[in-house]
PDB file of C-alpha atoms and ligand atoms in Angstrom:
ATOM      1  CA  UNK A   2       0.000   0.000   0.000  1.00  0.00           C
ATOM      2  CA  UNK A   3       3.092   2.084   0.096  1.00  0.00           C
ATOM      3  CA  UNK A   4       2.882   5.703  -2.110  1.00  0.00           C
ATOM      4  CA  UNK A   5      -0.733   3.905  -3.261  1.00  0.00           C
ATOM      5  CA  UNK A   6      -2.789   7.073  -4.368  1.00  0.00           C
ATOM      6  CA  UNK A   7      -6.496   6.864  -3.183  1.00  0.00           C
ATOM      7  CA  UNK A   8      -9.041   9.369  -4.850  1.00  0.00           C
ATOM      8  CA  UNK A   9     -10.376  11.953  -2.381  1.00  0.00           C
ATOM      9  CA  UNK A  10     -13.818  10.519  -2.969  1.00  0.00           C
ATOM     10  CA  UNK A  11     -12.626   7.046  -0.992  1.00  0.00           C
ATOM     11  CA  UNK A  12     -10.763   8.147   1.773  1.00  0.00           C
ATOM     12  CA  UNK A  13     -12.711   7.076   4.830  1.00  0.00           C
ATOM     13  CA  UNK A  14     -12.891   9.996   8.336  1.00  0.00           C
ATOM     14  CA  UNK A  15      -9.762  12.116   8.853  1.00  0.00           C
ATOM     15  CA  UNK A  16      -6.568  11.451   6.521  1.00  0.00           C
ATOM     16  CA  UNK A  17      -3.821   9.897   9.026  1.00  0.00           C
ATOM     17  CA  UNK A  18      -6.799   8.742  11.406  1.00  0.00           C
ATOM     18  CA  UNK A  19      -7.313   5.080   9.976  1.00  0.00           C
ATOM     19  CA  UNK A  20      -6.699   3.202  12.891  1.00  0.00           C
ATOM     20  CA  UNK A  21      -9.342   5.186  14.723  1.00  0.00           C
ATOM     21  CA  UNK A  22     -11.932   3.442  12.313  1.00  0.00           C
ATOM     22  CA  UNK A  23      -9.997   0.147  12.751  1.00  0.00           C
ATOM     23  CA  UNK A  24     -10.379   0.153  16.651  1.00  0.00           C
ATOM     24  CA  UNK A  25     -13.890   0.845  16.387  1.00  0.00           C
ATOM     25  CA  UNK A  26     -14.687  -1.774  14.007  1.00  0.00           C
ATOM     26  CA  UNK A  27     -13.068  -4.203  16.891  1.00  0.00           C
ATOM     27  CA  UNK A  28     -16.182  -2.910  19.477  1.00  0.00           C
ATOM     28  CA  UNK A  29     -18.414  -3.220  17.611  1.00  0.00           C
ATOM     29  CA  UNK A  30     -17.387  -6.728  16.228  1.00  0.00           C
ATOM     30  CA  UNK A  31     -16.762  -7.453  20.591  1.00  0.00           C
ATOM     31  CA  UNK A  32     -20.501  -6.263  20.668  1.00  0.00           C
ATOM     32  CA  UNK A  33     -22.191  -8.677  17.975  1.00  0.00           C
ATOM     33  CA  UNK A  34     -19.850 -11.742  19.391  1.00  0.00           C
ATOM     34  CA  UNK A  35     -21.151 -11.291  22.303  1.00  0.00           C
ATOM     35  CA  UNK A  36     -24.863 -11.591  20.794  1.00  0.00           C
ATOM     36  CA  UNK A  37     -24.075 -13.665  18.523  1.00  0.00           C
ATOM     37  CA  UNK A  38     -22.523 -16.173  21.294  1.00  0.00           C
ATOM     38  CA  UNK A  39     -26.270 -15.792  22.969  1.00  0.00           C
ATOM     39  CA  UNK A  40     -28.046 -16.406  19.692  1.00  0.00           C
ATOM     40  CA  UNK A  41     -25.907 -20.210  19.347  1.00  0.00           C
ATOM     41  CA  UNK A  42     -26.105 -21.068  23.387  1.00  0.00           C
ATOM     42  CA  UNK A  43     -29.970 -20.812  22.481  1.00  0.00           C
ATOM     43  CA  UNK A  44     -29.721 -23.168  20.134  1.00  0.00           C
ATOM     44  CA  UNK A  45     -27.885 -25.425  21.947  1.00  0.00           C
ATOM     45  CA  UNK A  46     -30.194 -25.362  24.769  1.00  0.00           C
ATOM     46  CA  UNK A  47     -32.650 -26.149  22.418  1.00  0.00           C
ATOM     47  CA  UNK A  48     -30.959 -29.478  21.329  1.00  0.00           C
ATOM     48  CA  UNK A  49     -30.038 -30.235  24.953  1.00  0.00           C
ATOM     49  CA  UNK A  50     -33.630 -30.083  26.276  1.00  0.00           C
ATOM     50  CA  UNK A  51     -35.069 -31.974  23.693  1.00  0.00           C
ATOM     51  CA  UNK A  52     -32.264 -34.575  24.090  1.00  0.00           C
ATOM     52  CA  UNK A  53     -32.791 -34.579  27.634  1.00  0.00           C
ATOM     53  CA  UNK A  54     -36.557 -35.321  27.247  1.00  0.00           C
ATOM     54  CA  UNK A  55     -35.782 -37.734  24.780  1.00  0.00           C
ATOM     55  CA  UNK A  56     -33.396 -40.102  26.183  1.00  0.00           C
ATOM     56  CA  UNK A  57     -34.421 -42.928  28.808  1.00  0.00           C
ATOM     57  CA  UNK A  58     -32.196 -44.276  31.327  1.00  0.00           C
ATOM     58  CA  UNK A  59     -33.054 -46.006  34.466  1.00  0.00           C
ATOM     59  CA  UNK A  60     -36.633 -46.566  33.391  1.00  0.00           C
ATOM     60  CA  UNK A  61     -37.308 -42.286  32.938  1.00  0.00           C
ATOM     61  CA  UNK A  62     -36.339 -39.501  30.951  1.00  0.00           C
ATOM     62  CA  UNK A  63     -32.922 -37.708  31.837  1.00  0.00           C
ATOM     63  CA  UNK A  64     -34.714 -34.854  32.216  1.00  0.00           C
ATOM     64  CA  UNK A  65     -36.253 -36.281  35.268  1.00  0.00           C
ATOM     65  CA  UNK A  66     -32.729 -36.543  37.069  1.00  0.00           C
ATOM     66  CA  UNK A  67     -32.009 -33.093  39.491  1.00  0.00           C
ATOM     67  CA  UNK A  68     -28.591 -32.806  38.086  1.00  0.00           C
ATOM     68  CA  UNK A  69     -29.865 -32.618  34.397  1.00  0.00           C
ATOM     69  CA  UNK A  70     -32.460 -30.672  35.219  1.00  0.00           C
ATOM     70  CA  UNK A  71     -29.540 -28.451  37.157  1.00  0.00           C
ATOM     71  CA  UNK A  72     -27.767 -27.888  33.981  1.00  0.00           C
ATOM     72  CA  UNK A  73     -30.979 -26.521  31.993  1.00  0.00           C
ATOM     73  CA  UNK A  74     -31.651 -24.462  34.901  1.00  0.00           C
ATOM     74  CA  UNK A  75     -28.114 -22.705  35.329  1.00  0.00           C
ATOM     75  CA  UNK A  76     -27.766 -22.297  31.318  1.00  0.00           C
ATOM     76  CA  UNK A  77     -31.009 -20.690  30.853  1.00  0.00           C
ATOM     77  CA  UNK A  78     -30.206 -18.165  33.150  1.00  0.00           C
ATOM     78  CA  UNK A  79     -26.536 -17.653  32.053  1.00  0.00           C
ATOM     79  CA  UNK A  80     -28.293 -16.668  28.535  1.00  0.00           C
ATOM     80  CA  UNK A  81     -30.881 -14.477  29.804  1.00  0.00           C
ATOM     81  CA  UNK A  82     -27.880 -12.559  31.458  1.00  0.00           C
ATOM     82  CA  UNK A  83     -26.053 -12.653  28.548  1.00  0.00           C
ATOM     83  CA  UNK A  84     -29.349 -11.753  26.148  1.00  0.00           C
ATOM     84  CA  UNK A  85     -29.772  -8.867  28.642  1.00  0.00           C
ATOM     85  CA  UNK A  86     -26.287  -7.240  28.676  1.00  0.00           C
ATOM     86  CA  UNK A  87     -26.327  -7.721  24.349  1.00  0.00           C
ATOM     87  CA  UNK A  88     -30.429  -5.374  24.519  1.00  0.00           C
ATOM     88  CA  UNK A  89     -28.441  -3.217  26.811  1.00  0.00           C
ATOM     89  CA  UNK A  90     -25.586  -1.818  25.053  1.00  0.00           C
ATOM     90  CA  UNK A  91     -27.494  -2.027  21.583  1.00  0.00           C
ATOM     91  CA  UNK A  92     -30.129   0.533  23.094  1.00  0.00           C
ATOM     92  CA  UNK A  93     -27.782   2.572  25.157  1.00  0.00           C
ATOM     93  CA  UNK A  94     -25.649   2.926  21.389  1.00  0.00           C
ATOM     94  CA  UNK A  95     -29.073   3.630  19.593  1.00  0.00           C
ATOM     95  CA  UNK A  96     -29.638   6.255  22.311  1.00  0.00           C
ATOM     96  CA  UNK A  97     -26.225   8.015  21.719  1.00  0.00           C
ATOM     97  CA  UNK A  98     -26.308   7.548  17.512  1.00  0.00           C
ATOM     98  CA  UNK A  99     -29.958   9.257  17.310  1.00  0.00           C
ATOM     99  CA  UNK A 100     -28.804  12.221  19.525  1.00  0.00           C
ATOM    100  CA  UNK A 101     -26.201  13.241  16.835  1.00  0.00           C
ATOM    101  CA  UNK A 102     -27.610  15.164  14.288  1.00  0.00           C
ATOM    102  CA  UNK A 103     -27.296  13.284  10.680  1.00  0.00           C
ATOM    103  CA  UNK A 104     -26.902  17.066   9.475  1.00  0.00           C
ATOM    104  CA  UNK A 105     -24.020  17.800  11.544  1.00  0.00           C
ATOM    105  CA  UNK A 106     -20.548  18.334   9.518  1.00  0.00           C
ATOM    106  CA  UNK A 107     -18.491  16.514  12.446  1.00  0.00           C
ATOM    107  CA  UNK A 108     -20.878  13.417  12.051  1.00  0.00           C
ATOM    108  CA  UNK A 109     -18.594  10.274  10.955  1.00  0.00           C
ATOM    109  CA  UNK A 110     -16.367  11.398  13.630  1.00  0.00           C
ATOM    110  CA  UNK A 111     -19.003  12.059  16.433  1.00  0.00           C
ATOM    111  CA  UNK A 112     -20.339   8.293  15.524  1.00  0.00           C
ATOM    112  CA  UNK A 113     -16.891   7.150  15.958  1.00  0.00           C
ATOM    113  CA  UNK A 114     -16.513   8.852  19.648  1.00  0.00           C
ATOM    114  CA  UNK A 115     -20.118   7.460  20.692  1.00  0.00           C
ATOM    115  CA  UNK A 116     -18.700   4.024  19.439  1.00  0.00           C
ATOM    116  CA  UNK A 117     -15.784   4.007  21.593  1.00  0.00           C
ATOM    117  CA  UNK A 118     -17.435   5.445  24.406  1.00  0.00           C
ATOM    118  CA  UNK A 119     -18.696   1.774  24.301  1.00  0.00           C
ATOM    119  CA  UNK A 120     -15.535   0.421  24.181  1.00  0.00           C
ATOM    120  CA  UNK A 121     -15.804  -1.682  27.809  1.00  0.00           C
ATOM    121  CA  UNK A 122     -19.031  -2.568  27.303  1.00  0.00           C
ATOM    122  CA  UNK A 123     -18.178  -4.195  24.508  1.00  0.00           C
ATOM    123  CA  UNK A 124     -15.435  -6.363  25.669  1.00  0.00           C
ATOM    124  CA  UNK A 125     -16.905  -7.147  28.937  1.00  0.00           C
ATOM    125  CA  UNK A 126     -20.247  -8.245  26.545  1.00  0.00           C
ATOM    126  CA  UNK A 127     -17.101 -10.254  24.572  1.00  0.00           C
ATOM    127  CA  UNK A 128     -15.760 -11.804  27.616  1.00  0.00           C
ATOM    128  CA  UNK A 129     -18.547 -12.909  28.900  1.00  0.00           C
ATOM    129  CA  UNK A 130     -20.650 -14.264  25.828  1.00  0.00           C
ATOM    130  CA  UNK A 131     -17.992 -15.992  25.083  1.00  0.00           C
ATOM    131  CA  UNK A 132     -17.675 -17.995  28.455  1.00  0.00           C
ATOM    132  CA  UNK A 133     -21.204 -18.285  28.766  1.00  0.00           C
ATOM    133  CA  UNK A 134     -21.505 -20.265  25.219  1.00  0.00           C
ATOM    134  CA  UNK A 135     -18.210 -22.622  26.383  1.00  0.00           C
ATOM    135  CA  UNK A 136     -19.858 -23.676  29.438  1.00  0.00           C
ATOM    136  CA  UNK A 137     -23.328 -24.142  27.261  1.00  0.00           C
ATOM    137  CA  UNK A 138     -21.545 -26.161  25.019  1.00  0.00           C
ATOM    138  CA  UNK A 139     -19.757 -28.649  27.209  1.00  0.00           C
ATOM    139  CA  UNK A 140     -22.890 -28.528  29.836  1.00  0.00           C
ATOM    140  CA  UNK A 141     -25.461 -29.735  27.300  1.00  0.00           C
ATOM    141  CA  UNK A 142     -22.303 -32.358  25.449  1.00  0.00           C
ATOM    142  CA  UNK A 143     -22.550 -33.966  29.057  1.00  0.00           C
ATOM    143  CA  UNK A 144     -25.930 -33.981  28.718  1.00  0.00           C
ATOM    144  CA  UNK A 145     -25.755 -35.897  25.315  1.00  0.00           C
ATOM    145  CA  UNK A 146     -23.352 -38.112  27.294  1.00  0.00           C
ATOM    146  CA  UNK A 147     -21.033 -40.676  24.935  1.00  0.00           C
ATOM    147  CA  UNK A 148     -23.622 -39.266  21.795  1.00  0.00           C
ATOM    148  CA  UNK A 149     -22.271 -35.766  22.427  1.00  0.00           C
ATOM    149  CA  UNK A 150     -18.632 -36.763  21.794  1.00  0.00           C
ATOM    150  CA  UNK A 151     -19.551 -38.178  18.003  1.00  0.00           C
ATOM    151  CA  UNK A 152     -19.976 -36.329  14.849  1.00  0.00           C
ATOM    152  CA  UNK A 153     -23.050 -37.993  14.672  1.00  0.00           C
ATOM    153  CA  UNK A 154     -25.030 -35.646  16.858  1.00  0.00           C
ATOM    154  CA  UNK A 155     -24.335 -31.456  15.904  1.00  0.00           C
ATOM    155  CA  UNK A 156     -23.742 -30.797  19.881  1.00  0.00           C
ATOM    156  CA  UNK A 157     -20.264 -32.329  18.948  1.00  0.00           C
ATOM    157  CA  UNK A 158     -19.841 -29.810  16.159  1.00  0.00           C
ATOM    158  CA  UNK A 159     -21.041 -26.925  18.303  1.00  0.00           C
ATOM    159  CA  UNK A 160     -18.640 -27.578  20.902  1.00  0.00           C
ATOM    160  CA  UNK A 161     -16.317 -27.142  19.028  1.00  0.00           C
ATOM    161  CA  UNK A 162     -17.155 -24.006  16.611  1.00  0.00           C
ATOM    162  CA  UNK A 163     -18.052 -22.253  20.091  1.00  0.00           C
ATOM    163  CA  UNK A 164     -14.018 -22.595  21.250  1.00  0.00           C
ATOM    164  CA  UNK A 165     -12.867 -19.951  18.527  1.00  0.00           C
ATOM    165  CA  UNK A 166     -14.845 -17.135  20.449  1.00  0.00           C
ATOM    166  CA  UNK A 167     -12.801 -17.066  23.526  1.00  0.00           C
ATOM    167  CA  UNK A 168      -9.526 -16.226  20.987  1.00  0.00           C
ATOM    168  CA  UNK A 169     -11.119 -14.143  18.045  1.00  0.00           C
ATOM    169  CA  UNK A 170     -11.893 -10.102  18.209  1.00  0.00           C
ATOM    170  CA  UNK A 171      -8.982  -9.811  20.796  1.00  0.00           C
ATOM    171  CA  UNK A 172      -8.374 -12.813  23.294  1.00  0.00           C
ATOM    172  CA  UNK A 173     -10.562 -12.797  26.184  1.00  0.00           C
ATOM    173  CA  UNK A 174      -7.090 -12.066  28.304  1.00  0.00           C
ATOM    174  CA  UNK A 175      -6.339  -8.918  26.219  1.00  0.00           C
ATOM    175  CA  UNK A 176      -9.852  -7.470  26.270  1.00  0.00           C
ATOM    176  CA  UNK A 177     -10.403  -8.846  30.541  1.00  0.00           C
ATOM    177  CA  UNK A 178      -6.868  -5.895  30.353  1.00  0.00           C
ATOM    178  CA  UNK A 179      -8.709  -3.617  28.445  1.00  0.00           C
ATOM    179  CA  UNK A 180     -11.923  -3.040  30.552  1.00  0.00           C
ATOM    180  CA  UNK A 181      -9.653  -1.506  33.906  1.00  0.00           C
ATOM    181  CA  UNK A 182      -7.227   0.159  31.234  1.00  0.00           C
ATOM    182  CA  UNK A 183      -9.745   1.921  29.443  1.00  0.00           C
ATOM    183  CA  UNK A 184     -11.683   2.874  32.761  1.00  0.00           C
ATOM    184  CA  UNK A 185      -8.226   4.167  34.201  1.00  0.00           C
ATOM    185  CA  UNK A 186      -7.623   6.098  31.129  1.00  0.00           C
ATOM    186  CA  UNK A 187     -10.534   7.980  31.184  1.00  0.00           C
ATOM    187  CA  UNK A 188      -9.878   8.283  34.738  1.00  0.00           C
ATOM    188  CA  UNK A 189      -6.921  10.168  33.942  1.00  0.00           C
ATOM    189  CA  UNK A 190      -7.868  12.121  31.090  1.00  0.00           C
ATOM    190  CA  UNK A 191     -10.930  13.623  33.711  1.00  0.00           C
ATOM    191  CA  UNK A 192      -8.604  14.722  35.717  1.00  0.00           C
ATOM    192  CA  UNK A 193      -6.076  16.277  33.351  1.00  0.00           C
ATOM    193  CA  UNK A 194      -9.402  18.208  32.356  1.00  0.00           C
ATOM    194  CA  UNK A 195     -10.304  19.714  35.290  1.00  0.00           C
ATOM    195  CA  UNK A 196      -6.233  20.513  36.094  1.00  0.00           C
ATOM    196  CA  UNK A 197      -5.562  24.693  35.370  1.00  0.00           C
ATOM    197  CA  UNK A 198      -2.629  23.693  32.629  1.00  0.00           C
ATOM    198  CA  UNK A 199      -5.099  20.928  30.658  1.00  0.00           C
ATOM    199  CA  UNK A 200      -5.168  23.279  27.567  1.00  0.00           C
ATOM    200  CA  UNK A 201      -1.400  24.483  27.333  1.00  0.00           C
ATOM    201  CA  UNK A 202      -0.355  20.922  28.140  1.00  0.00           C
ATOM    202  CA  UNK A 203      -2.841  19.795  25.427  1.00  0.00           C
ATOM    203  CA  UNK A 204      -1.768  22.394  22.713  1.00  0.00           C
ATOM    204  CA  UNK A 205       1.664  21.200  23.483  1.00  0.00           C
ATOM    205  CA  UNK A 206       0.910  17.459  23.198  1.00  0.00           C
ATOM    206  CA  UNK A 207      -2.176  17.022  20.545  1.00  0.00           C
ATOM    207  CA  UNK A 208      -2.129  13.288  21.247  1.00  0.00           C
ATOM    208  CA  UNK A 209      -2.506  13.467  24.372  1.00  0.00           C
TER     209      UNK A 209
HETATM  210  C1  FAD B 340     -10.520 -19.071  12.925  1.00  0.00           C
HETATM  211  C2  FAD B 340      -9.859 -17.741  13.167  1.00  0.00           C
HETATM  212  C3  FAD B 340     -10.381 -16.618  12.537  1.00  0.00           C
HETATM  213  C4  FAD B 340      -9.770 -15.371  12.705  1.00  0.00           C
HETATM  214  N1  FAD B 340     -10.315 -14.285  12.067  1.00  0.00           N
HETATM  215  C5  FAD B 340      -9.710 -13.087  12.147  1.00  0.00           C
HETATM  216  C6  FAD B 340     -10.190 -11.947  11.424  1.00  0.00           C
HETATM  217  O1  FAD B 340     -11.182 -12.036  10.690  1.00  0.00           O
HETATM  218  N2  FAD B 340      -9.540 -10.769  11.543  1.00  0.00           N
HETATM  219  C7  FAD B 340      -8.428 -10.635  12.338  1.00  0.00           C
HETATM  220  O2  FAD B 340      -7.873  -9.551  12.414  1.00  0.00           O
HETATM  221  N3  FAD B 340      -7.959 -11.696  13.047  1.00  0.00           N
HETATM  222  C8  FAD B 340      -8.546 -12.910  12.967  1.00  0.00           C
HETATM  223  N4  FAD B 340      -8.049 -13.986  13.671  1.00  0.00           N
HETATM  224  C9  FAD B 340      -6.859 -13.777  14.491  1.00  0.00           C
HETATM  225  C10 FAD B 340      -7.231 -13.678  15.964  1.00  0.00           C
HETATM  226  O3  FAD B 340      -7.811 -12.414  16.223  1.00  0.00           O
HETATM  227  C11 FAD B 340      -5.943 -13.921  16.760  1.00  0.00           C
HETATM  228  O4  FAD B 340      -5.650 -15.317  16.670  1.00  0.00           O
HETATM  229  C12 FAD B 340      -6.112 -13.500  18.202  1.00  0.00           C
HETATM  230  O5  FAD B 340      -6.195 -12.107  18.285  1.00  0.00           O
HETATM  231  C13 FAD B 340      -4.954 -13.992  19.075  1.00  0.00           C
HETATM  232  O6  FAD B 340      -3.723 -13.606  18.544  1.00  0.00           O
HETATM  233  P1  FAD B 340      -2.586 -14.683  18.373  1.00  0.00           P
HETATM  234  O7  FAD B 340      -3.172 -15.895  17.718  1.00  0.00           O
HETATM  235  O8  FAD B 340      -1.428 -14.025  17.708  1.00  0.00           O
HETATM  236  O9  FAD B 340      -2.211 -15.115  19.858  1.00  0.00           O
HETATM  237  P2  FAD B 340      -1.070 -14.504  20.769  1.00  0.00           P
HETATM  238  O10 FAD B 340      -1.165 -12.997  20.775  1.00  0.00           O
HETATM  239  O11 FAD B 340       0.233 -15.128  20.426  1.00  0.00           O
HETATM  240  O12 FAD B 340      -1.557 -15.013  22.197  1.00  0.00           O
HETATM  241  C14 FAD B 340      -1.275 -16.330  22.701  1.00  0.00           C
HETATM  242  C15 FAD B 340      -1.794 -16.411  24.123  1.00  0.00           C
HETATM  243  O13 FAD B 340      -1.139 -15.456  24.965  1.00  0.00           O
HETATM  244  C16 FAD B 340      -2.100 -14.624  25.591  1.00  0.00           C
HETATM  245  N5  FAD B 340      -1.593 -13.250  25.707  1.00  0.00           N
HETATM  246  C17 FAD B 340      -1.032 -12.482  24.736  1.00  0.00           C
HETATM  247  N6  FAD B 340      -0.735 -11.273  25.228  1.00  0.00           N
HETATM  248  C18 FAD B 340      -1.107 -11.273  26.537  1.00  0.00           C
HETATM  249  C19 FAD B 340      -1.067 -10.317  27.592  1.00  0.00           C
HETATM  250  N7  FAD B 340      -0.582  -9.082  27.404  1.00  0.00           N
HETATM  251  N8  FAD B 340      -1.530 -10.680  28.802  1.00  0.00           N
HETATM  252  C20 FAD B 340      -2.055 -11.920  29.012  1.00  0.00           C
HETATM  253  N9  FAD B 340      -2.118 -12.869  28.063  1.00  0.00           N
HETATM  254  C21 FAD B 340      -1.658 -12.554  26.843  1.00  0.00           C
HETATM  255  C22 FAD B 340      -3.326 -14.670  24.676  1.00  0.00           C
HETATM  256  O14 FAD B 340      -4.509 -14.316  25.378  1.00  0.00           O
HETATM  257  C23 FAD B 340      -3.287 -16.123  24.230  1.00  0.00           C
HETATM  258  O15 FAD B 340      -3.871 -16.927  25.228  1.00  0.00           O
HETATM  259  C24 FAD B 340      -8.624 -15.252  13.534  1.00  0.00           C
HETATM  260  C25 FAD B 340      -8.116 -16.376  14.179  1.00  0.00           C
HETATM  261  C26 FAD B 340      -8.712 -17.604  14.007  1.00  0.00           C
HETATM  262  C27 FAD B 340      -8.110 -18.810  14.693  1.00  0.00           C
END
């Protein structure tokens, strides 16, 4: 891409600002994993209940048995958090995308700053989607029992498309470090703000 000439018409936000784009493509992308993950743990539920209803052992249904029954239980709700934080951030980014005028000649880069203001919800939404569709996963494969662990049955399958989330749109490691760096960066930057010198010090250091 070196000395590659791009016609005015093309070039996306603020020449030299790229990455800014970039990053924000990563929250939202942290975002929709997140509900995505809740949208396949559904699914999986699904399968495990009606597996669970299905199979006889012991002269009953599986379902029948406290510990399976356990398992539905504790999933269910792990979704319904999970369902809940995805609704969440998708209205509180609604919210702060309809308050910007569609008129206004700082728009792309107002959307971009509403984005990011976003930026922990989304990996905490990452993290924990994520997590929550593992533990689905392997949860309703014990359920399946020795069926789960053959190709035969798409639980096996599942388990093992949902392993990718935990590494994909950042690792869950790198984005559990990003949700107290980004809160102790805006930490600081609050109180550079309210310090008497904020604006030389700024003029002086534009990235800062
Ligand atoms: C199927 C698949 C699809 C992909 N699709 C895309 C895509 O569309 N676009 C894209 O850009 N990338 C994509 N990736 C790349 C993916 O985002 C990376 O694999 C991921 O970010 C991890 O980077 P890495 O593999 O280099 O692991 P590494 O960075 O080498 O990490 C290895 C391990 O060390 C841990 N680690 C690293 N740094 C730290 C730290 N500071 N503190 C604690 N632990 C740490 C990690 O969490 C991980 O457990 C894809 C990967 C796969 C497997």
């Amino acid at each position: 891409m070196e000395d590659c000439t791009i016609p005015f018409e093309n070039v996306l936000g603020e020449i030299g600002k790229g990455h800014k784009i970039a990053f924000n493509i990563l929250n939202i992308g942290r975002w929709k994993l997140g509900v995505g993950a809740t949208g396949g743990a559904k699914h999986i539920l699904e399968m495990g209940v009606k597996f669970a209803r299905d199979r006889k052992q012991f002269g009953k249904a599986i379902c029948e048995f406290d510990l399976i029954r356990k398992k539905i239980g504790e999933i269910a709700t792990q979704i319904y958090v999970s369902e809940s934080m995805g609704f969440r951030t998708a209205g509180l980014l609604d919210a702060r995308w309809k308050a910007i005028d569609p008129k206004d000649p700082k728009l792309q880069q107002k959307q971009l700053d509403a984005t990011e203001e976003h930026a922990i919800e989304a990996s905490i939404i990452k993290v924990f989607g994520s997590e929550m569709l593992h533990v689905t996963a392997d949860e309703t494969l014990q359920i399946f029992g020795g069926a789960g662990y053959i190709e035969d049955y798409p639980i096996e399958r599942a388990s093992r498309d949902a392993r990718i989330n935990r590494i994909f749109e950042g690792t869950n490691e790198i984005n559990r470090l990003l949700v107290p760096g980004t809160m102790l960066k805006r930490a600081l930057q609050a109180s550079c703000r309210s310090c008497r010198w904020w604006a030389r010090c700024r003029a002086s250091s534009p990235t800062r």
